[in-house]
């Protein structure tokens, strides 16, 4: 095949032996494999001698598998034959993952330049095979961020997902972006909830029955992925399994406020959660389309005010402060407990106390931490 000169260059970036390899694609076809004479040589026993190639078909950059033993994958899906690709796609040769970029959009680099991992921004480059292993082995890792009363006493913890497999980013956003490409976002969300409840049961004390004093027991806040709202039966089944396995753990399910506008589905979810003894919290209030009438109709136990309400609240104009005061008062009049998210300073905490927020969350109150450290913080009491 006659080589084709490209009007602009592409760049393949990937991890090889824990080092970042960047290879410029100047001409097509561009052949990848183990042979030293190829355009990109990958020294991995799982990569075939001539593994795959990049070609131009109908003006589109296309990846073609060359009969490799361990497969070529596009965004986590095994390639059969050939498939066109675009900037941002992840191309995997056996166990090595590369991200595709147009060279004109990034800083120029030399062909196959190799840099230490700490010297470059990987831009969220993560390995689909690692995600499969995480789910297959059920080794999802989580952190616990405290929610506190204005007195400093901890009322609960929000479970936040983390990566645990080498080659996976610790950013939960990056993990879910990859999972969405592989249609695995719901299993990943379920894995984080499952691990969050398991470790909570192991490290925290949940008295049964609750003591007769006025304070509620410690609550564990679990997150959902928006895709789960499209399959309420599946979501409720997963929570039923969780509730059966950990009946003593007081659970709160967080729902992003964007889901609140579908009142019919939300009522179905609300009733299903009540049957399971799981409370509900609407998250990120103030960033979407939630209406107070829908809040009053559905009656969640908790409403988390997004950080856009809280940031620099102590410096808010009188008009903005009056609006926040009014919103918090109206929500509390509905017997919904209010949570101020994103508190980072003493000044913000004092202002939220004055406004009347029921609970606080943010770095000022405590950063995400492993379950054992969260248990120690709980035992120590307020500073």
Coordinates of C-alpha atoms in Angstrom, one line a residue:
X1 CA 0.0 0.0 0.0
X2 CA 1.3 3.4 -1.0
X3 CA 2.0 5.5 2.2
X4 CA -0.4 8.5 2.6
X5 CA 0.9 11.8 3.9
X6 CA -1.5 13.3 6.5
X7 CA -2.6 16.9 6.5
X8 CA -2.1 16.9 10.2
X9 CA -0.5 14.4 12.6
X10 CA -2.1 12.2 15.2
X11 CA -0.6 11.2 18.5
X12 CA -0.9 7.9 20.4
X13 CA -0.1 8.1 24.1
X14 CA 0.0 5.1 26.4
X15 CA 1.6 3.4 29.3
X16 CA 4.3 0.8 28.6
X17 CA 6.1 -0.7 31.6
X18 CA 4.8 2.2 33.8
X19 CA 6.3 4.8 31.4
X20 CA 4.4 7.1 29.1
X21 CA 5.1 6.5 25.4
X22 CA 4.1 9.1 22.9
X23 CA 4.2 8.1 19.2
X24 CA 3.5 10.5 16.3
X25 CA 1.4 9.2 13.4
X26 CA 2.8 11.0 10.3
X27 CA 1.9 8.5 7.5
X28 CA -0.6 5.8 6.9
X29 CA -0.7 2.9 7.1
X30 CA 0.8 3.0 10.6
X31 CA 1.6 -0.5 11.9
X32 CA 1.7 -1.5 15.6
X33 CA 3.2 -4.8 16.9
X34 CA 6.3 -6.4 18.4
X35 CA 8.5 -6.4 15.4
X36 CA 11.3 -3.8 15.6
X37 CA 10.9 -2.4 12.1
X38 CA 7.2 -1.4 12.7
X39 CA 6.0 2.2 13.1
X40 CA 5.3 1.5 16.8
X41 CA 7.1 -1.4 18.5
X42 CA 5.5 -2.6 21.8
X43 CA 7.7 -4.9 23.8
X44 CA 4.9 -6.9 25.5
X45 CA 4.5 -10.7 25.2
X46 CA 0.7 -10.2 24.8
X47 CA 1.1 -8.0 21.7
X48 CA 1.3 -9.9 18.4
X49 CA 4.2 -9.5 16.0
X50 CA 2.0 -7.5 13.6
X51 CA -0.9 -6.6 15.9
X52 CA -2.9 -3.8 14.3
X53 CA -2.7 -0.8 11.9
X54 CA -4.1 2.6 11.4
X55 CA -5.3 3.3 7.9
X56 CA -7.4 5.9 6.1
X57 CA -10.8 4.7 4.8
X58 CA -13.3 7.1 3.2
X59 CA -11.3 10.0 4.7
X60 CA -11.7 8.5 8.2
X61 CA -8.8 7.4 10.5
X62 CA -9.5 3.7 11.0
X63 CA -8.0 1.0 13.3
X64 CA -7.8 -2.5 11.7
X65 CA -6.9 -5.6 13.7
X66 CA -4.3 -7.8 11.9
X67 CA -5.5 -11.1 13.4
X68 CA -3.9 -10.5 16.8
X69 CA -4.0 -13.2 19.4
X70 CA -5.1 -11.1 22.3
X71 CA -7.2 -8.6 20.5
X72 CA -7.5 -4.9 19.7
X73 CA -10.1 -2.8 21.6
X74 CA -11.7 0.6 21.0
X75 CA -13.0 2.2 24.2
X76 CA -13.1 -1.1 25.9
X77 CA -14.9 -3.0 23.1
X78 CA -13.1 -5.7 21.2
X79 CA -12.6 -4.8 17.6
X80 CA -13.8 -7.2 14.9
X81 CA -12.2 -6.2 11.6
X82 CA -11.9 -2.4 11.5
X83 CA -13.5 0.7 13.0
X84 CA -13.1 4.4 12.5
X85 CA -11.8 6.4 15.5
X86 CA -11.8 10.1 16.5
X87 CA -9.8 12.2 18.9
X88 CA -10.2 11.1 22.5
X89 CA -10.8 7.4 21.7
X90 CA -8.8 4.8 23.6
X91 CA -7.2 2.2 21.4
X92 CA -6.0 -0.9 23.3
X93 CA -3.4 -3.4 21.8
X94 CA -3.7 -6.5 24.0
X95 CA -3.1 -5.2 27.5
X96 CA -1.6 -1.8 26.4
X97 CA -4.0 1.2 26.2
X98 CA -3.3 4.3 24.1
X99 CA -5.3 7.5 23.8
X100 CA -5.6 9.2 20.4
X101 CA -5.1 13.0 20.0
X102 CA -4.6 15.4 17.2
X103 CA -1.1 16.7 17.5
X104 CA -2.0 20.2 16.7
X105 CA -4.0 20.4 19.9
X106 CA -1.2 19.6 22.2
X107 CA 2.5 20.5 22.8
X108 CA 4.7 18.9 20.0
X109 CA 6.8 15.9 21.1
X110 CA 9.4 13.6 19.5
X111 CA 8.5 10.3 18.0
X112 CA 8.2 7.6 20.7
X113 CA 9.5 9.9 23.3
X114 CA 9.3 8.2 26.7
X115 CA 8.9 10.2 29.9
X116 CA 8.7 9.3 33.6
X117 CA 5.2 9.0 34.8
X118 CA 5.6 11.9 37.1
X119 CA 6.7 14.3 34.4
X120 CA 3.5 14.5 32.4
X121 CA -0.2 14.8 32.8
X122 CA -1.8 11.6 31.7
X123 CA -5.1 13.3 31.1
X124 CA -7.1 10.5 32.7
X125 CA -5.5 7.7 30.7
X126 CA -6.8 4.5 32.4
X127 CA -6.8 0.8 31.5
X128 CA -10.1 -0.9 30.7
X129 CA -8.7 -4.3 31.7
X130 CA -8.1 -2.8 35.2
X131 CA -11.7 -1.8 35.5
X132 CA -12.8 -5.3 34.6
X133 CA -10.5 -6.7 37.2
X134 CA -11.8 -4.3 39.8
X135 CA -15.4 -5.5 39.2
X136 CA -14.5 -9.1 38.7
X137 CA -12.5 -9.4 41.9
X138 CA -14.9 -7.1 43.8
X139 CA -12.0 -5.0 45.1
X140 CA -13.4 -1.5 44.8
X141 CA -12.0 0.9 47.3
X142 CA -13.9 3.7 49.0
X143 CA -13.3 6.7 51.3
X144 CA -15.6 8.2 53.9
X145 CA -16.2 12.0 54.2
X146 CA -17.9 13.1 57.4
X147 CA -21.1 15.0 57.7
X148 CA -21.3 17.0 60.9
X149 CA -23.7 18.9 63.1
X150 CA -22.9 22.6 63.8
X151 CA -21.5 21.4 67.2
X152 CA -18.9 19.3 65.3
X153 CA -20.5 15.9 66.2
X154 CA -20.5 13.5 63.2
X155 CA -23.9 12.5 62.0
X156 CA -22.8 10.3 59.1
X157 CA -20.4 9.6 56.3
X158 CA -20.7 9.9 52.6
X159 CA -19.1 6.9 50.7
X160 CA -16.8 8.1 47.8
X161 CA -15.4 5.7 45.3
X162 CA -11.7 5.3 44.7
X163 CA -9.5 3.3 42.3
X164 CA -7.4 0.4 43.6
X165 CA -5.9 -1.4 40.6
X166 CA -2.6 -0.4 39.1
X167 CA -3.3 1.5 35.9
X168 CA -6.6 2.9 37.1
X169 CA -6.9 6.6 38.0
X170 CA -8.0 7.3 41.6
X171 CA -10.4 10.0 40.3
X172 CA -13.9 8.6 40.5
X173 CA -14.8 10.9 37.5
X174 CA -12.2 9.2 35.3
X175 CA -13.3 5.8 36.4
X176 CA -16.9 6.5 35.6
X177 CA -16.1 8.0 32.2
X178 CA -14.3 4.8 31.3
X179 CA -17.1 2.7 32.7
X180 CA -19.7 4.6 30.6
X181 CA -17.7 3.8 27.5
X182 CA -17.9 0.2 28.4
X183 CA -21.5 0.2 29.6
X184 CA -20.3 -0.8 33.1
X185 CA -21.3 2.4 35.0
X186 CA -24.1 0.6 36.9
X187 CA -21.9 -2.3 38.1
X188 CA -19.2 0.1 39.1
X189 CA -21.8 2.2 41.1
X190 CA -23.1 -1.0 42.8
X191 CA -19.6 -2.1 43.6
X192 CA -18.8 1.2 45.5
X193 CA -22.1 1.0 47.4
X194 CA -21.4 -2.7 48.3
X195 CA -17.9 -1.9 49.6
X196 CA -19.1 1.2 51.4
X197 CA -21.7 -0.7 53.4
X198 CA -19.4 -3.7 54.0
X199 CA -16.6 -1.5 55.5
X200 CA -19.1 0.6 57.5
X201 CA -20.5 -2.5 59.1
X202 CA -16.9 -3.7 59.9
X203 CA -15.6 -0.4 61.4
X204 CA -18.5 1.5 62.8
X205 CA -20.9 0.7 65.7
X206 CA -24.6 0.8 64.9
X207 CA -26.6 0.3 68.1
X208 CA -29.8 -1.8 67.6
X209 CA -32.2 -0.6 68.6
X210 CA -31.2 3.0 68.6
X211 CA -30.7 4.6 72.0
X212 CA -33.7 6.6 73.4
X213 CA -31.8 10.0 73.2
X214 CA -32.7 12.7 70.7
X215 CA -29.8 12.1 68.3
X216 CA -30.3 9.8 65.3
X217 CA -27.8 6.9 64.7
X218 CA -24.8 7.3 62.4
X219 CA -26.0 7.2 58.8
X220 CA -24.1 6.0 55.7
X221 CA -24.8 8.1 52.5
X222 CA -24.4 6.1 49.3
X223 CA -24.3 7.5 45.8
X224 CA -26.1 6.6 42.5
X225 CA -25.1 6.9 38.9
X226 CA -27.7 8.8 36.7
X227 CA -28.0 5.6 34.5
X228 CA -29.5 3.7 37.4
X229 CA -32.6 6.0 37.5
X230 CA -33.4 4.5 34.1
X231 CA -33.8 1.1 35.7
X232 CA -35.5 1.5 39.0
X233 CA -36.3 -2.2 39.4
X234 CA -32.6 -3.0 39.0
X235 CA -31.6 -0.2 41.4
X236 CA -34.1 -1.4 44.1
X237 CA -33.0 -5.0 43.6
X238 CA -29.4 -4.0 44.3
X239 CA -30.4 -2.1 47.4
X240 CA -32.6 -5.0 48.6
X241 CA -29.5 -7.2 48.4
X242 CA -27.5 -4.6 50.3
X243 CA -30.1 -4.2 53.0
X244 CA -30.4 -7.9 53.5
X245 CA -26.7 -8.3 53.9
X246 CA -26.3 -5.3 56.3
X247 CA -29.7 -4.8 58.0
X248 CA -28.2 -2.8 60.9
X249 CA -26.5 -0.1 58.8
X250 CA -28.7 3.0 58.4
X251 CA -28.5 3.8 54.7
X252 CA -29.2 7.0 52.8
X253 CA -29.3 7.0 49.0
X254 CA -28.2 10.2 47.3
X255 CA -30.0 11.1 44.1
X256 CA -28.7 14.0 41.9
X257 CA -31.3 16.8 41.7
X258 CA -31.5 16.4 37.9
X259 CA -33.5 13.2 38.5
X260 CA -36.0 15.1 40.7
X261 CA -37.9 16.5 37.8
X262 CA -39.3 13.1 36.8
X263 CA -41.9 13.0 39.6
X264 CA -43.6 9.7 38.6
X265 CA -40.3 7.7 38.6
X266 CA -39.2 9.5 41.7
X267 CA -42.4 8.5 43.6
X268 CA -41.8 4.9 42.5
X269 CA -38.2 5.1 43.9
X270 CA -39.4 6.8 47.0
X271 CA -41.9 4.1 47.9
X272 CA -39.4 1.3 47.1
X273 CA -36.8 2.9 49.4
X274 CA -39.4 3.3 52.2
X275 CA -40.2 -0.4 51.9
X276 CA -36.5 -1.2 52.3
X277 CA -36.0 1.3 55.2
X278 CA -33.5 3.4 53.1
X279 CA -33.7 7.2 53.4
X280 CA -33.2 9.5 50.5
X281 CA -31.1 12.7 49.9
X282 CA -31.3 15.0 46.9
X283 CA -27.7 16.0 46.0
X284 CA -26.3 19.2 44.4
X285 CA -29.5 21.2 45.0
X286 CA -29.2 24.5 43.1
X287 CA -27.4 23.4 40.0
X288 CA -30.3 22.0 38.0
X289 CA -34.1 22.2 37.7
X290 CA -35.4 21.1 41.0
X291 CA -38.6 22.9 42.0
X292 CA -39.8 23.4 45.6
X293 CA -43.2 21.9 44.8
X294 CA -41.6 18.7 43.7
X295 CA -39.5 18.6 46.9
X296 CA -42.7 19.1 49.0
X297 CA -44.4 16.4 47.0
X298 CA -41.7 13.7 47.3
X299 CA -40.4 14.6 50.7
X300 CA -36.8 13.4 50.9
X301 CA -35.2 13.2 54.3
X302 CA -32.2 15.3 53.3
X303 CA -31.4 18.1 50.8
X304 CA -27.7 18.9 50.0
X305 CA -27.2 22.5 49.0
X306 CA -24.5 22.6 46.3
X307 CA -21.2 24.4 46.9
X308 CA -22.4 27.2 44.6
X309 CA -24.7 28.3 47.5
X310 CA -22.0 27.9 50.1
X311 CA -18.8 29.3 48.7
X312 CA -17.9 32.6 50.3
X313 CA -21.4 32.7 51.9
X314 CA -19.9 34.9 54.7
X315 CA -19.2 37.6 52.1
X316 CA -22.6 37.3 50.3
X317 CA -24.5 40.4 49.5
X318 CA -27.6 41.1 51.7
X319 CA -29.8 40.2 48.8
X320 CA -28.1 36.8 48.2
X321 CA -27.9 36.1 51.9
X322 CA -31.7 36.8 52.3
X323 CA -32.4 34.4 49.4
X324 CA -30.3 31.6 51.0
X325 CA -32.0 32.3 54.4
X326 CA -35.4 32.0 52.7
X327 CA -34.6 28.8 50.8
X328 CA -33.2 27.1 53.9
X329 CA -36.2 28.1 56.0
X330 CA -38.7 26.9 53.4
X331 CA -37.0 23.5 53.0
X332 CA -36.8 23.0 56.8
X333 CA -40.5 24.0 57.1
X334 CA -41.1 21.0 54.8
X335 CA -39.4 18.9 57.5
X336 CA -36.4 18.2 55.2
X337 CA -33.0 18.4 56.9
X338 CA -30.6 20.6 55.1
X339 CA -26.9 19.9 54.4
X340 CA -24.4 22.6 53.3
X341 CA -21.8 21.1 50.9
X342 CA -18.3 22.3 50.2
X343 CA -17.6 24.2 53.5
X344 CA -13.8 25.0 53.5
X345 CA -13.4 27.8 56.1
X346 CA -14.5 28.7 59.6
X347 CA -16.1 31.8 58.2
X348 CA -18.3 29.7 55.9
X349 CA -19.2 27.3 58.7
X350 CA -20.2 30.2 61.0
X351 CA -22.3 31.7 58.3
X352 CA -24.1 28.4 57.6
X353 CA -24.8 28.1 61.3
X354 CA -26.4 31.5 61.3
X355 CA -28.5 30.6 58.2
X356 CA -29.8 27.5 59.9
X357 CA -28.3 24.6 58.0
X358 CA -28.9 21.3 59.9
X359 CA -25.6 19.6 58.8
X360 CA -22.3 20.5 57.2
X361 CA -19.9 18.8 54.8
X362 CA -16.6 19.8 53.3
X363 CA -12.9 19.9 53.8
X364 CA -13.3 22.1 56.9
X365 CA -15.4 19.4 58.5
X366 CA -13.1 16.5 57.3
X367 CA -11.6 15.2 54.1
X368 CA -12.4 11.8 52.6
X369 CA -10.5 9.0 54.6
X370 CA -10.3 5.2 54.9
X371 CA -12.9 3.6 57.1
X372 CA -10.4 2.9 60.0
X373 CA -9.5 6.5 60.2
X374 CA -13.1 7.6 60.0
X375 CA -13.9 5.3 62.9
X376 CA -11.0 6.7 64.9
X377 CA -12.3 10.3 64.2
X378 CA -15.8 9.3 65.2
X379 CA -14.5 7.8 68.5
X380 CA -12.4 10.9 69.3
X381 CA -15.5 13.2 69.1
X382 CA -15.5 16.9 68.1
X383 CA -12.2 18.8 68.3

